CSV table of C-alpha atoms and ligand atoms in Angstrom, one decimal:
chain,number,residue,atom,x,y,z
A,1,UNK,CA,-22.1,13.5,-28.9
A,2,UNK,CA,-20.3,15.2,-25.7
A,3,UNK,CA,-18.4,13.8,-23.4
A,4,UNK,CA,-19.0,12.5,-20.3
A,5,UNK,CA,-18.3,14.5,-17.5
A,6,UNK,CA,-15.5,13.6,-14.6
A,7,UNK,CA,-15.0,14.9,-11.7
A,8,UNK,CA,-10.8,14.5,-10.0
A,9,UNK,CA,-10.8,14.4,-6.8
A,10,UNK,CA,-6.7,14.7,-7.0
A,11,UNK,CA,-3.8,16.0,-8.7
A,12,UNK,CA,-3.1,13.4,-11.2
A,13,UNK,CA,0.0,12.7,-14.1
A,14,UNK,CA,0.1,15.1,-16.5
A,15,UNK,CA,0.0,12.3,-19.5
A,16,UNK,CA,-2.9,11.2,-16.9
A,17,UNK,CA,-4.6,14.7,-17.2
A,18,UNK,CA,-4.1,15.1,-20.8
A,19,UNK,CA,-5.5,11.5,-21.7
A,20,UNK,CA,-8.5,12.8,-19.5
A,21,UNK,CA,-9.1,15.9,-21.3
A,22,UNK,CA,-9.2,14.5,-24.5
A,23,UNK,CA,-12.4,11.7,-23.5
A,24,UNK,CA,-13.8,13.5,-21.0
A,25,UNK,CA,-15.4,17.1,-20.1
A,26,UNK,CA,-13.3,16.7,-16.4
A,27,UNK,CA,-13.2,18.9,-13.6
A,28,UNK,CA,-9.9,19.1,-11.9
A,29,UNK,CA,-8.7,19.1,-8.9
A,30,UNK,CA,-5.2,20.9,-9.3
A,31,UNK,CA,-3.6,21.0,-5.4
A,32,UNK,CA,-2.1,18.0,-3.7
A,33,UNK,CA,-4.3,17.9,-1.4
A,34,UNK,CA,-7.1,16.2,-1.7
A,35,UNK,CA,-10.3,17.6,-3.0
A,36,UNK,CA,-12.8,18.0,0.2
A,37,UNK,CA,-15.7,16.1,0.8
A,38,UNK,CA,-18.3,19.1,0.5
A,39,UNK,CA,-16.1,20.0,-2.5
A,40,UNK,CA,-16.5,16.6,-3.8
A,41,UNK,CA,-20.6,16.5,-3.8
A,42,UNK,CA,-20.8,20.2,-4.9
A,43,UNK,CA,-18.9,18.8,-8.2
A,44,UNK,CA,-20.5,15.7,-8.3
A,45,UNK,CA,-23.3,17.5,-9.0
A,46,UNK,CA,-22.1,18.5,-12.5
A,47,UNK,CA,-20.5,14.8,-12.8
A,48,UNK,CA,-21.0,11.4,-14.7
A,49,UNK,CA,-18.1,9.8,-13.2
A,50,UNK,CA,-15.4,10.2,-10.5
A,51,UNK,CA,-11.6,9.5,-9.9
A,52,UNK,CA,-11.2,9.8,-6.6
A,53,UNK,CA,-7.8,8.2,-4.8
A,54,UNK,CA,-6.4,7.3,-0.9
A,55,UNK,CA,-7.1,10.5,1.4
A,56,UNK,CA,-10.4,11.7,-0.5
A,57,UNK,CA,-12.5,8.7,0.6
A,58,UNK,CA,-16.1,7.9,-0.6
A,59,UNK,CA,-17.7,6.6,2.8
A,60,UNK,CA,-21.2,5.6,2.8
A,61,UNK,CA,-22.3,9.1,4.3
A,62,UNK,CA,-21.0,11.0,1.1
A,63,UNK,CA,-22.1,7.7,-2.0
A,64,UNK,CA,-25.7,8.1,0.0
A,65,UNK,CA,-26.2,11.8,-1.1
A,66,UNK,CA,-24.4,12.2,-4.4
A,67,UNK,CA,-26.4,13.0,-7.0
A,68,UNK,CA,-28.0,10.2,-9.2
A,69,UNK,CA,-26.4,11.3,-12.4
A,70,UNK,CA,-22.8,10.3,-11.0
A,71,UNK,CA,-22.8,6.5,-12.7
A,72,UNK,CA,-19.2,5.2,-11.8
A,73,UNK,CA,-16.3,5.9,-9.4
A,74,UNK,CA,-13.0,4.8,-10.3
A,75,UNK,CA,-10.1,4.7,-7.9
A,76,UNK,CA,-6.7,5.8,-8.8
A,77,UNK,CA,-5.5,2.9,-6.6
A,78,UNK,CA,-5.4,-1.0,-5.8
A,79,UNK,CA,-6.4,-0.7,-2.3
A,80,UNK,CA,-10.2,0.5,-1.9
A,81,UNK,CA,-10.4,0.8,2.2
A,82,UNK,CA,-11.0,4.6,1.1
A,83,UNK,CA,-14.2,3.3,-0.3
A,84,UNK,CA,-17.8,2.0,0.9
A,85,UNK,CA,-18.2,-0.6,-1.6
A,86,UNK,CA,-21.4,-1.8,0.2
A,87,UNK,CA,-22.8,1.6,-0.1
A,88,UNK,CA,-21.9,2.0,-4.0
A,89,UNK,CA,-23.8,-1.2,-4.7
A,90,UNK,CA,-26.8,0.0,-2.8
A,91,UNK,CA,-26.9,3.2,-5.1
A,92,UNK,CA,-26.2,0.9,-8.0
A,93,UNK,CA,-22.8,2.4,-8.9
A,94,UNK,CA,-19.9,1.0,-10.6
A,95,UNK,CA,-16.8,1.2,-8.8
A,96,UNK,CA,-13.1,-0.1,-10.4
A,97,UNK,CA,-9.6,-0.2,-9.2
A,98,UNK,CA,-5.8,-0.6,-10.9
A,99,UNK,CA,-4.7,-4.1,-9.9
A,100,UNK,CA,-1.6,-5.2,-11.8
A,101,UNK,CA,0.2,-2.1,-12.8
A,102,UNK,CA,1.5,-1.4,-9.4
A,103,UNK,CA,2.5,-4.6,-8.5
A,104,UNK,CA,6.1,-4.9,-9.1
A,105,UNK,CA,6.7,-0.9,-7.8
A,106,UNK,CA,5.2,-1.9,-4.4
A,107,UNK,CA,7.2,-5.2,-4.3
A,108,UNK,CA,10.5,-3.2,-4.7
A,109,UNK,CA,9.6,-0.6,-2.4
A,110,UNK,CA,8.4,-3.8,-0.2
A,111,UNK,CA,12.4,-4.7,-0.7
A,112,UNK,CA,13.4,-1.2,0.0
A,113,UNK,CA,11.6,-1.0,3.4
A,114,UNK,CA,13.4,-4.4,3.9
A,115,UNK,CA,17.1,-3.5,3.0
A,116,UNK,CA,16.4,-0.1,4.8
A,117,UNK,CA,15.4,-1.6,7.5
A,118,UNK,CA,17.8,-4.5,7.8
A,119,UNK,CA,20.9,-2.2,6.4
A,120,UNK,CA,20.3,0.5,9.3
A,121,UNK,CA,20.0,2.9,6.0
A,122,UNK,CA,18.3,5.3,8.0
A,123,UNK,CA,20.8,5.8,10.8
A,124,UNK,CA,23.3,5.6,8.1
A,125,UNK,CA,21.7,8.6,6.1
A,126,UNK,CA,21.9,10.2,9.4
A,127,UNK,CA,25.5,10.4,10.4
A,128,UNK,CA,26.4,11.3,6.9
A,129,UNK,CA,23.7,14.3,6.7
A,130,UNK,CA,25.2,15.7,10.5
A,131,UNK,CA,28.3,15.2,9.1
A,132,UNK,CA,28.9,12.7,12.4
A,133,UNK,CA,30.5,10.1,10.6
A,134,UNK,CA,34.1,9.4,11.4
A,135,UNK,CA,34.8,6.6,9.0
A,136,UNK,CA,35.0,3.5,8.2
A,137,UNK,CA,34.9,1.7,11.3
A,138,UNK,CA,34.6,-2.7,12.0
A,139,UNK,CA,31.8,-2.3,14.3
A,140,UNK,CA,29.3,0.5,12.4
A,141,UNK,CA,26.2,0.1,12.0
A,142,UNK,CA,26.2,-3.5,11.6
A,143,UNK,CA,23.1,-4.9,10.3
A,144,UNK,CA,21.6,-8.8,9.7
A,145,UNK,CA,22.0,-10.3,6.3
A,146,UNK,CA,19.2,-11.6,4.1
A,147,UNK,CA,20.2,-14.9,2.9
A,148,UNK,CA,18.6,-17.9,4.7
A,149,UNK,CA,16.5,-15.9,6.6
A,150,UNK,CA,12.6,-16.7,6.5
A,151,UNK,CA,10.7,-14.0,5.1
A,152,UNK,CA,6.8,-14.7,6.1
A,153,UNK,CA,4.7,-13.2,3.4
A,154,UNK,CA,1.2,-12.1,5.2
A,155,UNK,CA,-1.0,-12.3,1.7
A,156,UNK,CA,-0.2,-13.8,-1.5
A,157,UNK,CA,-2.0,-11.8,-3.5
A,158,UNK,CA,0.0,-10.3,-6.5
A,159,UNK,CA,1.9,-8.0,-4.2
A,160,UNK,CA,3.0,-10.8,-2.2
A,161,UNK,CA,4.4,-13.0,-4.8
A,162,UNK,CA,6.1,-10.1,-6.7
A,163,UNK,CA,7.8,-9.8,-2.7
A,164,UNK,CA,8.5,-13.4,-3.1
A,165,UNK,CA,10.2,-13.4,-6.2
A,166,UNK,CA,12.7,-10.5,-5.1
A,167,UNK,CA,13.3,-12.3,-1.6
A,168,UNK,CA,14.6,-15.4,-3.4
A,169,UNK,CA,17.0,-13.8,-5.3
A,170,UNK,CA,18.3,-12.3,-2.0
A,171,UNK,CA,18.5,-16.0,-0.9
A,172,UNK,CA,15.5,-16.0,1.4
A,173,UNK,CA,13.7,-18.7,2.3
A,174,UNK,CA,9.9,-18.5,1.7
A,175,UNK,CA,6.8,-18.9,4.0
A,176,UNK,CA,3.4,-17.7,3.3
A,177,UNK,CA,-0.1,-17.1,5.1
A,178,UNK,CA,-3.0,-16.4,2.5
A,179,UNK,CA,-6.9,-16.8,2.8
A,180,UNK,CA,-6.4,-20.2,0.4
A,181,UNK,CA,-3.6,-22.3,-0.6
A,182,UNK,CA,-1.6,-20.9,-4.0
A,183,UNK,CA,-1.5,-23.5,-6.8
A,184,UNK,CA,2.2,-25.0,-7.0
A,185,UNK,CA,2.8,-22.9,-9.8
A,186,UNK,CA,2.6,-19.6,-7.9
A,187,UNK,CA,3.4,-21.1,-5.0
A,188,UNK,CA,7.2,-22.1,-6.6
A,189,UNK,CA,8.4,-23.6,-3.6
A,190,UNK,CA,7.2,-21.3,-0.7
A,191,UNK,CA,5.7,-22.8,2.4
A,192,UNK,CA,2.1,-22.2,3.2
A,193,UNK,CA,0.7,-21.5,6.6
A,194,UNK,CA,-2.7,-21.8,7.1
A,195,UNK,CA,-2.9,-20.5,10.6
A,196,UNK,CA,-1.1,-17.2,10.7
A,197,UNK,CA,0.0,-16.8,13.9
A,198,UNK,CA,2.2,-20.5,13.1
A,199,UNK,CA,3.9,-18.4,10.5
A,200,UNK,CA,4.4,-15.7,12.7
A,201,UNK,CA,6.6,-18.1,14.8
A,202,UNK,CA,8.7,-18.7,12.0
A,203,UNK,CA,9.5,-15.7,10.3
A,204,UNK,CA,12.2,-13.7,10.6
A,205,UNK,CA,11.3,-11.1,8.6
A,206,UNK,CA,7.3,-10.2,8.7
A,207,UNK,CA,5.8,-8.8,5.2
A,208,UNK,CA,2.5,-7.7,5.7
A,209,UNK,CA,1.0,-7.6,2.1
A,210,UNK,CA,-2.8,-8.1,2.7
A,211,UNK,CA,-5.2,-5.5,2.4
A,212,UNK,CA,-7.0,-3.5,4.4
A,213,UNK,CA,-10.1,-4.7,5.8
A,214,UNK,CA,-12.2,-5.0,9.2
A,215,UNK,CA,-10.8,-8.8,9.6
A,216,UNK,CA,-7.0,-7.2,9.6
A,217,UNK,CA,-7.5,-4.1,11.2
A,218,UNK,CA,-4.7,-4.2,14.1
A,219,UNK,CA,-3.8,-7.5,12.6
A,220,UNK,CA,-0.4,-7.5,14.3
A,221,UNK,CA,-0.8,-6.4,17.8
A,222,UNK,CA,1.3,-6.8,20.9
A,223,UNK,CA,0.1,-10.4,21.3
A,224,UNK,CA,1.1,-11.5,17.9
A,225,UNK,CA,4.6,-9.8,17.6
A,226,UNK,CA,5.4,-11.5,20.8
A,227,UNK,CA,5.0,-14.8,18.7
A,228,UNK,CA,7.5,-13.4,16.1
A,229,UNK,CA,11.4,-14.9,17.1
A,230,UNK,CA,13.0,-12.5,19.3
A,231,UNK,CA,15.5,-9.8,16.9
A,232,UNK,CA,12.7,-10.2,13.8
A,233,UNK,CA,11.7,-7.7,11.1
A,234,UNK,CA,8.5,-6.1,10.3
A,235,UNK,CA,8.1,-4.6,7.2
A,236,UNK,CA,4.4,-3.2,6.3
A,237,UNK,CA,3.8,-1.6,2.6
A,238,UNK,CA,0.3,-2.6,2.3
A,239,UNK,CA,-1.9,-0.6,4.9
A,240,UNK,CA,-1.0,1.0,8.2
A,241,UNK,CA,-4.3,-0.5,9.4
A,242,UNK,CA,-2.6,-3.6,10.0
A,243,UNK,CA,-0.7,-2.8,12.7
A,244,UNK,CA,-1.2,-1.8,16.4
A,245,UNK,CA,1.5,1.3,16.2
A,246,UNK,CA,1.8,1.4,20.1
A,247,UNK,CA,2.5,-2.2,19.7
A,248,UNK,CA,5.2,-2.1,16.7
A,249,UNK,CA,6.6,1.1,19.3
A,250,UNK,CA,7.3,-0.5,22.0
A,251,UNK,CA,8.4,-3.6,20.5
A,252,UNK,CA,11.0,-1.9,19.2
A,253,UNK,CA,11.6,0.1,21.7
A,254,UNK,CA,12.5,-3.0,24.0
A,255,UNK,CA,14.5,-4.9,21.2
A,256,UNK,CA,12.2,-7.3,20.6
A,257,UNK,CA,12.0,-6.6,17.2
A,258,UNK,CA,15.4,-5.4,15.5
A,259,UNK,CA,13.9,-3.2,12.9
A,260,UNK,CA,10.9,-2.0,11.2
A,261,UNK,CA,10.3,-0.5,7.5
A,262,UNK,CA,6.7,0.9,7.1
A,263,UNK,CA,6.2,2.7,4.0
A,264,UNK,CA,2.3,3.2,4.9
A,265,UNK,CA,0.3,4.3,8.7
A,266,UNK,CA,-2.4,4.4,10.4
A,267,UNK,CA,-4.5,7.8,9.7
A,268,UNK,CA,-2.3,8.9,7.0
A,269,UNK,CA,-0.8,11.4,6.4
A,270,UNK,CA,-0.2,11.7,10.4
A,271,UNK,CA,1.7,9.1,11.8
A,272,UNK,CA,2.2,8.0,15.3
A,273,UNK,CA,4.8,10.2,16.8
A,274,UNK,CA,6.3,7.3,18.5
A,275,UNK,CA,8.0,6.1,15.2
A,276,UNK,CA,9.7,9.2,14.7
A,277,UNK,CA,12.6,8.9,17.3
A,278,UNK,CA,13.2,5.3,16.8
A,279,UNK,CA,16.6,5.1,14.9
A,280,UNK,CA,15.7,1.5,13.9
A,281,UNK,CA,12.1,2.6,12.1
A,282,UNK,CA,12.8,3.1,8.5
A,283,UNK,CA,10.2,5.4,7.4
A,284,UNK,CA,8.9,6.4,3.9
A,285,UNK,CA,5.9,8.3,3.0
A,286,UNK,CA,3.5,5.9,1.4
A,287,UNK,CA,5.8,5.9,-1.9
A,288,UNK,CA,4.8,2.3,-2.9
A,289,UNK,CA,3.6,3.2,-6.2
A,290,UNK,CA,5.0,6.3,-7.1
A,291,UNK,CA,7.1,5.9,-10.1
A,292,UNK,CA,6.6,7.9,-13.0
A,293,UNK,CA,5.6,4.9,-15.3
A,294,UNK,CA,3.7,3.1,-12.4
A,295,UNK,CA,1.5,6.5,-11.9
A,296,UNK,CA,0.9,6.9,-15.6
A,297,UNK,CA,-0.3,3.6,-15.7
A,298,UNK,CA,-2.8,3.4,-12.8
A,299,UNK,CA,-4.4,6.8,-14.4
A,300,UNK,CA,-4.9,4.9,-17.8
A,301,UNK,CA,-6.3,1.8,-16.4
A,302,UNK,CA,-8.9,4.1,-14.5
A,303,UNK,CA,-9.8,5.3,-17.7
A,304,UNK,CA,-9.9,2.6,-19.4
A,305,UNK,CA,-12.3,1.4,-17.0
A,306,UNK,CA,-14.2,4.3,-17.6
A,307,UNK,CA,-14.0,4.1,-21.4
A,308,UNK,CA,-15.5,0.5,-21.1
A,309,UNK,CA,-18.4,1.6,-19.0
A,310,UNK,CA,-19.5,4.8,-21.1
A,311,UNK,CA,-19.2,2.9,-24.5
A,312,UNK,CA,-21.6,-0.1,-22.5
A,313,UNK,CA,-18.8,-2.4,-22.2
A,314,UNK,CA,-18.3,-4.5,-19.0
A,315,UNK,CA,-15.8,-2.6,-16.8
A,316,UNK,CA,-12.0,-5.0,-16.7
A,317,UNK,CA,-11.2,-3.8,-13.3
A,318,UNK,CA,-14.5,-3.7,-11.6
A,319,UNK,CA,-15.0,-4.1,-8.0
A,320,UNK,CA,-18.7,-2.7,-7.5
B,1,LIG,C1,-2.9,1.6,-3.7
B,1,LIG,O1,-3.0,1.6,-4.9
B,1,LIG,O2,-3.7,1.1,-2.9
B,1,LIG,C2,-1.7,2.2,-3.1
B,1,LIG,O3,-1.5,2.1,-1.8
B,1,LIG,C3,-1.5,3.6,-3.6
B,1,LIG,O4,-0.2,3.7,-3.9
């Protein structure tokens, strides 16, 4: 029997690529950047399936005229704001994502935006790289500690809790806004905040860890960081949607907030220029999930997605 035939619309792992050519008759996409959208339905036309991954979105435009043989579409990622999901159903495709195998990469690089941000690591990186610093010195580059500080968790999904259980072993205290209540089991202790904008009040430190969607877009604007305590943290691994950048700017421009780490932004891979100056922004390039073995694993659960579907079983990670 042949193989079904995928279409990538991105550079993927090698153990990723060679998994792929082994099940499937794939067409690859071999530069990092994305595959184009009028590349994308020119080789969908020649496709069963499609990988496709954050910056080669499927909108509703593109799902609407791609060709009837493509059957399912599975995303090299958690998140899925890249994705019309309304519009797959309507065409009656199958859509999946990798939940679980990045959780506990994006909760320590949640932790690294933290301690970056916290520990002035950026301003530290700095002096040492233009050779400015003079030494060790009482007053440099003082920072604010971690333990008993509130950490307020913005979505306790898996992301979040994996956050949670790093925070307490920093000493933090735990508070926590999520759709519903978590059972006392997951919970383990943290506080839950049904209204966010309470749990704003209280935190010190900000997480947002809830995804992308038209209810959170500019979720934390200059309204709601003026509710945060004067001298807070944001930190924002989770979708650059969230935020109202001129907002986050001048907040800490001004010193309201002490420090921000963003490891993700609003129109990707461009980021407000704003942030760029701000010594207390601690900046990384949507590296949430990159690990070698965290990479390797989010291409195998797309194809093990796919593998379900094309031998007619039901699809673990399905979302469409
Ligand atoms: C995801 O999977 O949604 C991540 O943001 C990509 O690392």
């Amino acid at each position: 029997m042949s193989k079904p035939s995928l279409l990538v619309t991105r550079c993927l792992p090698d153990a990723v690529v060679e998994r792929a050519q082994r099940d499937y008759d794939v067409r690859l996409h071999q530069q990092d950047d994305p595959l184009p959208q009028d590349a994308i339905l020119a080789g969908a036309a020649a496709a069963d399936a499609i990988i496709t991954a954050p910056g080669a979105p499927l909108k509703a435009d593109l799902i609407a005229r791609l060709p009837a043989r493509v059957k399912m579409v599975a995303t090299f990622s958690v998140g899925f704001d890249h994705l019309d999901l309304d519009a797959a159903k309507a065409k009656g495709l199958v859509v999946s994502n990798t939940p679980d195998v990045l959780t506990d990469a994006t909760a320590d690089i949640t932790l690294l935006c933290l301690l970056g941000a916290s520990r002035r690591a950026w301003e530290g990186q700095e002096m040492l790289r233009k050779q400015a610093w003079v030494g060790w010195n009482p007053r440099q580059l003082m920072g604010w500690s971690l333990g008993g500080k509130r950490l307020g968790i913005y979505g306790m999904g898996r992301i979040g809790r994996a956050v949670a259980d790093r925070a307490r072993a920093f000493g933090m205290r735990i508070l926590y806004h999520n759709r519903s209540r978590l059972s006392p089991e997951l919970e383990k202790g943290a506080t839950y905040y049904a209204d966010p904008e309470a749990l704003l009040r209280d935190s010190d430190v900000f997480s947002i860890n809830a995804p992308a969607s038209p209810e959170t877009d500019n979720f934390l604007d200059a309204r709601r960081i003026a509710l945060l305590p004067d001298g807070a943290i944001v930190v924002n691994t989770a979708r650059g949607t969230l935020v109202d950048d001129e907002a986050l700017i001048a907040a800490l421009t001004s010193g309201k907030l002490a420090a921000a780490g963003l490891d993700v932004y609003r129109g990707e891979p461009k980021l407000h220029p704003g942030y760029l100056p701000l010594k207390n922004a601690y900046l990384l390039p949507h590296l949430g999930s990159a690990t070698v073995e965290t990479r390797n694993a989010m291409g195998f659960c797309c194809l093990d997605n796919l593998d379900a579907f094309f031998a007619g079983k039901p699809v673990p990670n399905r979302i469409a």
